[in-house]
Amino acid sequence: HRVLCIDMDPQANLSLLFNIEVKEEEFSIYHLLINSVRELKALHSSALTSEVITATNTGVDLLPSSQDLSGFELSVSGISGSRPLILKKFIEKSGLDEIYDFIIIDCPPTLGLLVVNTLCASGGVMVPFRPDEFSRKGLNHLYDVLDDIEDMGVTQIPEVLAHIPNLVDARRKQEMMDLEVIKEHLNKEWDGDFKMVSPFFNRSQLVKSQSQRKSVFDYQSKEFTPLQNQFNELATIMKEWSHGAS
């Protein structure tokens, strides 16, 4: 499969995990998005999609982020076109959806225009969350945004493929209790028709791979096998959904 990752988070954590850090004079997804809007001609740069796409040593291509992306909402605030569809239209016009089998978009944890663009550009969404009260409220806000997108009628809303309890500390009784509360809440909201994968526990293996900027699949040790199986489960969910949607 040909896979493209798009980093829509100004913190650029996904890009950093690929050991890619956009320098001040270099281009990122921000410049490509701005270039795709005719009304922003005064802000256009010489950035080309083919040159911004970066091949990583994992076989996955990346459209990296940069701090410039934090100014995206302000940059497009005055345009008359549909601001929520900028990313979707960019992907379609550049033909990326024809080149790649899968496009995976990472977005920030705040429900601003970057996330709305990501949701409008996506066919499916995976929802990671922490098992606490703040995340329960955050999930409600996410579903409100999806309802708003549907009400706007500008595009089809993405299908929620899975909820992913993330960085769960099994030693903390309160977290496990909060996780059960969120499960019950989702079960009620979705009438039992929702998918939740097994929790990703805050294990040393996950911390190690992130700190070394490596994939969990780069490690041969058996201690990484459970984590690798969990990520394989997410990949299987995406593949099965993709085959059903095509």
XYZ file of C-alpha atoms in Angstrom, residues 109-111 115 127-130 132-146 182 185-186:
26
model
C -6.389 18.083 20.211
C -8.305 21.360 20.000
C -11.567 21.604 18.038
C -9.687 19.801 13.063
C -10.729 8.892 18.175
C -7.995 8.550 20.804
C -8.863 9.739 24.286
C -7.597 9.715 27.850
C -10.894 11.064 32.420
C -13.783 13.491 32.776
C -12.159 16.102 30.513
C -11.970 13.583 27.679
C -15.596 12.549 28.176
C -16.614 16.174 27.664
C -14.184 16.446 24.746
C -15.820 13.463 23.051
C -19.200 15.168 23.378
C -17.771 18.304 21.774
C -16.347 16.223 18.910
C -19.742 14.685 18.194
C -21.290 18.164 18.300
C -18.793 19.290 15.656
C -19.668 16.279 13.493
C -16.910 6.647 29.199
C -21.648 6.937 28.002
C -20.653 5.906 24.474
